[in-house]
CSV table of C-alpha atoms in Angstrom, one decimal:
chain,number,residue,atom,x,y,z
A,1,UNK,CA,-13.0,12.5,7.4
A,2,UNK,CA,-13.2,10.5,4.2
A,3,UNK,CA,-10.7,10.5,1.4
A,4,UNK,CA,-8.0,13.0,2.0
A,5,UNK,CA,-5.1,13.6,-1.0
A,6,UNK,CA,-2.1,15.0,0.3
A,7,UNK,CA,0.0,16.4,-3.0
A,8,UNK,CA,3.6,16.1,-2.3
A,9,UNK,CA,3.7,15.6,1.9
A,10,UNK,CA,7.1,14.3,1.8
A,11,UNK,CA,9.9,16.7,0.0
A,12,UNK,CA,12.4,15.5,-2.2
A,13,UNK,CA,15.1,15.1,0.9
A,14,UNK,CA,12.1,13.0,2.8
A,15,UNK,CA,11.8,10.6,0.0
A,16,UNK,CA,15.2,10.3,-0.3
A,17,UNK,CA,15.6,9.0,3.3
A,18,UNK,CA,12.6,7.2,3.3
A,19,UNK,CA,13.8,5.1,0.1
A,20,UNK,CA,16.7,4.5,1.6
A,21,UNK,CA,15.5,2.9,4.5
A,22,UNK,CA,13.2,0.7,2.4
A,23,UNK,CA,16.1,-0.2,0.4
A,24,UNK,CA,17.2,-1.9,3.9
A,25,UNK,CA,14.1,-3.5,4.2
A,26,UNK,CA,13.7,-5.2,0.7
A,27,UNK,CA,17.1,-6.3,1.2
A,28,UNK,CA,16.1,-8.7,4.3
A,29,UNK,CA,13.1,-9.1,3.2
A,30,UNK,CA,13.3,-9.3,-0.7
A,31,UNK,CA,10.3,-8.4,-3.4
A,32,UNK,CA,8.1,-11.7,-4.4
A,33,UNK,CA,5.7,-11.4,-6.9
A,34,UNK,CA,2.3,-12.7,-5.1
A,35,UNK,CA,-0.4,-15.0,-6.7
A,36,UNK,CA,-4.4,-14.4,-6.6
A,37,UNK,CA,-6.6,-17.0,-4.6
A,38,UNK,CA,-7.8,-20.1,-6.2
A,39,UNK,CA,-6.6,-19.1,-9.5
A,40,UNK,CA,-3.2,-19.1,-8.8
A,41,UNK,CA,-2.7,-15.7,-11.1
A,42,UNK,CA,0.6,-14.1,-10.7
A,43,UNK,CA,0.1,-10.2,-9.8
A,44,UNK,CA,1.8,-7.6,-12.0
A,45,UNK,CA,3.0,-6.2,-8.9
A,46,UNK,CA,6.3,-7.8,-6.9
A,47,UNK,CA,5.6,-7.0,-3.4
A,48,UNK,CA,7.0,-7.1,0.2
A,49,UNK,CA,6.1,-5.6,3.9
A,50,UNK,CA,7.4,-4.2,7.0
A,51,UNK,CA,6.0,-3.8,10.2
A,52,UNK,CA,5.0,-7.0,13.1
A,53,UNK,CA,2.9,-8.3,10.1
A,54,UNK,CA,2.5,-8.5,6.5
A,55,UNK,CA,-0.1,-9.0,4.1
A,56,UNK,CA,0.3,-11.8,1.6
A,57,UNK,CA,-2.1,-13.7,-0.8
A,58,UNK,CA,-1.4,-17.3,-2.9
A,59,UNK,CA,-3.6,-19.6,-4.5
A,60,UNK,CA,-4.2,-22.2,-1.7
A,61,UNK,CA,-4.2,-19.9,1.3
A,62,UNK,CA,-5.9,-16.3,-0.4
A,63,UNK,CA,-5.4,-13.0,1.5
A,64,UNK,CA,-4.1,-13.1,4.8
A,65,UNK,CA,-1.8,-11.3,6.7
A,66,UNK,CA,1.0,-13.3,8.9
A,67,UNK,CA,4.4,-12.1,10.6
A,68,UNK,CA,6.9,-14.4,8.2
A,69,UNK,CA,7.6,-13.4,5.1
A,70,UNK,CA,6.1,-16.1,2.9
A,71,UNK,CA,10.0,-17.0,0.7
A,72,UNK,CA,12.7,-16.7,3.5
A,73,UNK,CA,10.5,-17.4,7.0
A,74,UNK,CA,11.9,-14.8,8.8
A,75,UNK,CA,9.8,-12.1,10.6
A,76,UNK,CA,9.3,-8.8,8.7
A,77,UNK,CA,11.6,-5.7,8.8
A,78,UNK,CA,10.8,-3.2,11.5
A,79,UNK,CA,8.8,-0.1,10.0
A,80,UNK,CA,10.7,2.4,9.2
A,81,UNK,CA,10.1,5.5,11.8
A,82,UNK,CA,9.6,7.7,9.1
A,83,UNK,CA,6.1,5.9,8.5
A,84,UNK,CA,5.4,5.7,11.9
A,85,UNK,CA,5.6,9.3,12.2
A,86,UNK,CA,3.5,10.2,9.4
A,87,UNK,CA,1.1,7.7,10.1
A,88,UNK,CA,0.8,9.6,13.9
A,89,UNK,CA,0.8,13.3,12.0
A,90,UNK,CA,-2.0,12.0,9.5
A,91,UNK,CA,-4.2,8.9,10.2
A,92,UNK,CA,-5.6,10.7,13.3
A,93,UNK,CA,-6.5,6.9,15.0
A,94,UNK,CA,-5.1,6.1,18.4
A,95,UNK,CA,-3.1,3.0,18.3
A,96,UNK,CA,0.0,2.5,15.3
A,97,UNK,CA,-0.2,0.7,12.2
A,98,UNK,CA,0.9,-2.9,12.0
A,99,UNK,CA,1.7,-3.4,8.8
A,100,UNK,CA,3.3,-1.7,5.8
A,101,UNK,CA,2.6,-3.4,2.3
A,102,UNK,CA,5.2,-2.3,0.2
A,103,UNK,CA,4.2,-2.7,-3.3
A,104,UNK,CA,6.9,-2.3,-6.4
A,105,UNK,CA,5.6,-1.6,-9.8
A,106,UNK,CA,7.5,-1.7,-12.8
A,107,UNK,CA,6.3,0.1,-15.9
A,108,UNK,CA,3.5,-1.8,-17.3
A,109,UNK,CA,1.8,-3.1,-14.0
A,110,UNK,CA,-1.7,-2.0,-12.7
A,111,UNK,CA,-3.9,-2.9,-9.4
A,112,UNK,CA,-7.5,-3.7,-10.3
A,113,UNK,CA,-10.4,-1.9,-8.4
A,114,UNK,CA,-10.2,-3.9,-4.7
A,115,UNK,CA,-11.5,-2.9,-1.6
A,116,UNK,CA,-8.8,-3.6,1.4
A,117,UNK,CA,-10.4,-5.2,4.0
A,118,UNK,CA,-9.3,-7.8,5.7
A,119,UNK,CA,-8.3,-6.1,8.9
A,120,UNK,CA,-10.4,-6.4,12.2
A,121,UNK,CA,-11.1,-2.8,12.5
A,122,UNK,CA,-12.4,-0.3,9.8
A,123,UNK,CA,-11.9,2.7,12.0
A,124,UNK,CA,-8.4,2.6,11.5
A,125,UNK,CA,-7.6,4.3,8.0
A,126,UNK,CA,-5.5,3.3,5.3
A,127,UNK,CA,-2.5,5.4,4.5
A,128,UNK,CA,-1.0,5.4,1.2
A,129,UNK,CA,2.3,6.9,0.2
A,130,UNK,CA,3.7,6.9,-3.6
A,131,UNK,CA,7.3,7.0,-4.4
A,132,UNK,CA,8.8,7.2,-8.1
A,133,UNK,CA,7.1,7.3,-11.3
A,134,UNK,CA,3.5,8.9,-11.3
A,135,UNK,CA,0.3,6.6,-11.0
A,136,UNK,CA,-3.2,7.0,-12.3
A,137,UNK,CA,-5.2,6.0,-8.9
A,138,UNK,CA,-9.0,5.2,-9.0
A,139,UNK,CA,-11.6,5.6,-6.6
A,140,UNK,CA,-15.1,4.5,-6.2
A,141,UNK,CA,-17.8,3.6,-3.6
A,142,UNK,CA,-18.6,1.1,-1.5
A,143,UNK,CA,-19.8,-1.5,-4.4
A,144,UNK,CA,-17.8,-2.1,-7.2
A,145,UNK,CA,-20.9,-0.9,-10.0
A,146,UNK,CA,-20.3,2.4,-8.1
A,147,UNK,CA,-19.4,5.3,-10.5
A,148,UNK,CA,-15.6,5.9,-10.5
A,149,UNK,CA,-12.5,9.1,-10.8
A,150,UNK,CA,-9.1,9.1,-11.0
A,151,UNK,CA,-6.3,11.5,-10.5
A,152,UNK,CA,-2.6,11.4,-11.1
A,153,UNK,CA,-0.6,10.3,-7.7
A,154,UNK,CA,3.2,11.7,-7.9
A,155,UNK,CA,6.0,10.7,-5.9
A,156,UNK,CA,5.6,12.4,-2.5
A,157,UNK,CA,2.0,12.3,-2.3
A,158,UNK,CA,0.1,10.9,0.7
A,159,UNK,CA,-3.4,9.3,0.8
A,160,UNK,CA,-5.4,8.3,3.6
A,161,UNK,CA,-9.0,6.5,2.8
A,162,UNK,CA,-10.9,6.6,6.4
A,163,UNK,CA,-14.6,7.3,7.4
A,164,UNK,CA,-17.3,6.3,4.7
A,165,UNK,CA,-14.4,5.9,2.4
A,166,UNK,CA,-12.6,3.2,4.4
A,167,UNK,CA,-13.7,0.4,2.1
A,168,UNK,CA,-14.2,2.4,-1.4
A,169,UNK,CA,-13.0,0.4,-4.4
A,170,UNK,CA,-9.7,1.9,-5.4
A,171,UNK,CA,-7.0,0.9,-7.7
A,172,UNK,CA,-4.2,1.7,-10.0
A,173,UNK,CA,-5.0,2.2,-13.7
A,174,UNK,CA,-1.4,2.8,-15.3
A,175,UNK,CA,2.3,4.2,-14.4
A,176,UNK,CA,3.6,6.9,-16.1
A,177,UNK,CA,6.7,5.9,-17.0
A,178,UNK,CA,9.6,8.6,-16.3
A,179,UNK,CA,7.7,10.9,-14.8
A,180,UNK,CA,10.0,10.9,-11.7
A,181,UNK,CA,13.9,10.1,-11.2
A,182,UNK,CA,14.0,9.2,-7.4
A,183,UNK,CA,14.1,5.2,-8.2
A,184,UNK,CA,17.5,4.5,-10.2
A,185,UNK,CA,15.6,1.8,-11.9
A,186,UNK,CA,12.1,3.3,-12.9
A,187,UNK,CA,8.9,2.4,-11.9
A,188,UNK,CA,7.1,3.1,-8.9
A,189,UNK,CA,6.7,1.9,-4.6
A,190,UNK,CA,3.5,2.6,-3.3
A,191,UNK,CA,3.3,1.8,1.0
A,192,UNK,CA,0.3,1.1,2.3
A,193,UNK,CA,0.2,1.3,6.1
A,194,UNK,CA,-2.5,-0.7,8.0
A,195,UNK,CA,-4.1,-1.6,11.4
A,196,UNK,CA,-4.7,-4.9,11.3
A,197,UNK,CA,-5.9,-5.8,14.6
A,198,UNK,CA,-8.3,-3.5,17.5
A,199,UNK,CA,-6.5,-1.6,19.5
A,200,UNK,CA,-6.8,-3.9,23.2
C-alpha cells in the first residue's frame, strides 16, 4: 500500500452531511490563519482541527500538535463520526486517528511541497479528504529534489499516503476556482486525519 486516490468516495449527500458537521466544528473552534516557524510567515491557508489533538505551527513554538486550540484555549471539537468511519473503511491501521487538520483555502492560496511528519508513528497513514472547489495536488518522493506529478483532487475525493509513500513531499499547487458549488462561499476544505501517537 502506498499512495491510493480514491475519485469521488463520498457522494454529493455524504459531503453535504459531512460539511455540515464541520460547519459545527469551526464554529467552536473558529479558522486562524497559522504562521511558519522562525519566520513568522502567515500561511495562505486559515486553518483549524478536530479530534483529542490538533496540529498547529507559529513562529516561536514551530509545528506541534497540542489539545487547545491555540486563539480560544478550549479543547478541540470531537471528530465528526463520519471521519471516523472512513478512516476505519480506508486507512487499514488498527488504532483511530487523533487528529483532523482542517484546512480552508480560499481562491488564491496554495501548500508548498512538505512532508507531514511530526507524528510518533509512520505506519499509520495519512488520509486526506477534499471538499469544494477542485485542487491541483503534488506528489513526490522521499527527498524534496525527487521528481514530481500532479492530478486534479475534486470535492469528494479521498487520499490516503501509507507505506513507502508515508513521508512523500506533497502539496497543493492552485484551486480551481468554481469548479464545485458545495461551499456557499467558494474555495476549498481539505481534512487531513492523523495518528499522532503509537497505538499503547
Amino acid at each position: 500500500m502506498s499512495l491510493d486516490h480514491l475519485p469521488g468516495k463520498l457522494d454529493a449527500a455524504e459531503q453535504v452531511r459531512l460539511l455540515g458537521a464541520l460547519r459545527a466544528v469551526m464554529a467552536e473552534a473558529p479558522l486562524f490563519t497559522p504562521a511558519m516557524p522562525r519566520s513568522g510567515k502567515p500561511m495562505s491557508v486559515r486553518m483549524t482541527n478536530c479530534g483529542p489533538l490538533g496540529w498547529v505551527t507559529d513562529k516561536d513554538r514551530g509545528y506541534r500538535y497540542q489539545a487547545a486550540h491555540p486563539l480560544t484555549g478550549k479543547p478541540w471539537p470531537a471528530m465528526p463520526q463520519a471521519l471516523l468511519d472512513l478512516w476505519a473503511e480506508v486507512a487499514r491501521y488498527s488504532a483511530p486517528p487523533e487528529a483532523c487538520l482542517i484546512n480552508y483555502y480560499a481562491a488564491s492560496a496554495k501548500m508548498g511541497l512538505h512532508q507531514d511528519r511530526d507524528e510518533a508513528d509512520f505506519a499509520a497513514p495519512v488520509l486526506s479528504v477534499s471538499l469544494g472547489d477542485s485542487a491541483f495536488f503534488r506528489v513526490g518522493g522521499l527527498a524534496r529534489k525527487d521528481p514530481t506529478r500532479a492530478f486534479e483532487l475534486k470535492s469528494g475525493d479521498v487520499v490516503v499516503l501509507a507505506g513507502k509513500d508515508r513521508l512523500a513531499f506533497h502539496g497543493i499547487d492552485r484551486i480551481l476556482p468554481g469548479t464545485s458549488s458545495l461551499l456557499s462561499e467558494g474555495g476549498r476544505i481539505n481534512l487531513t486525519l492523523r495518528r499522532v501517537t503509537k497505538p499503547a
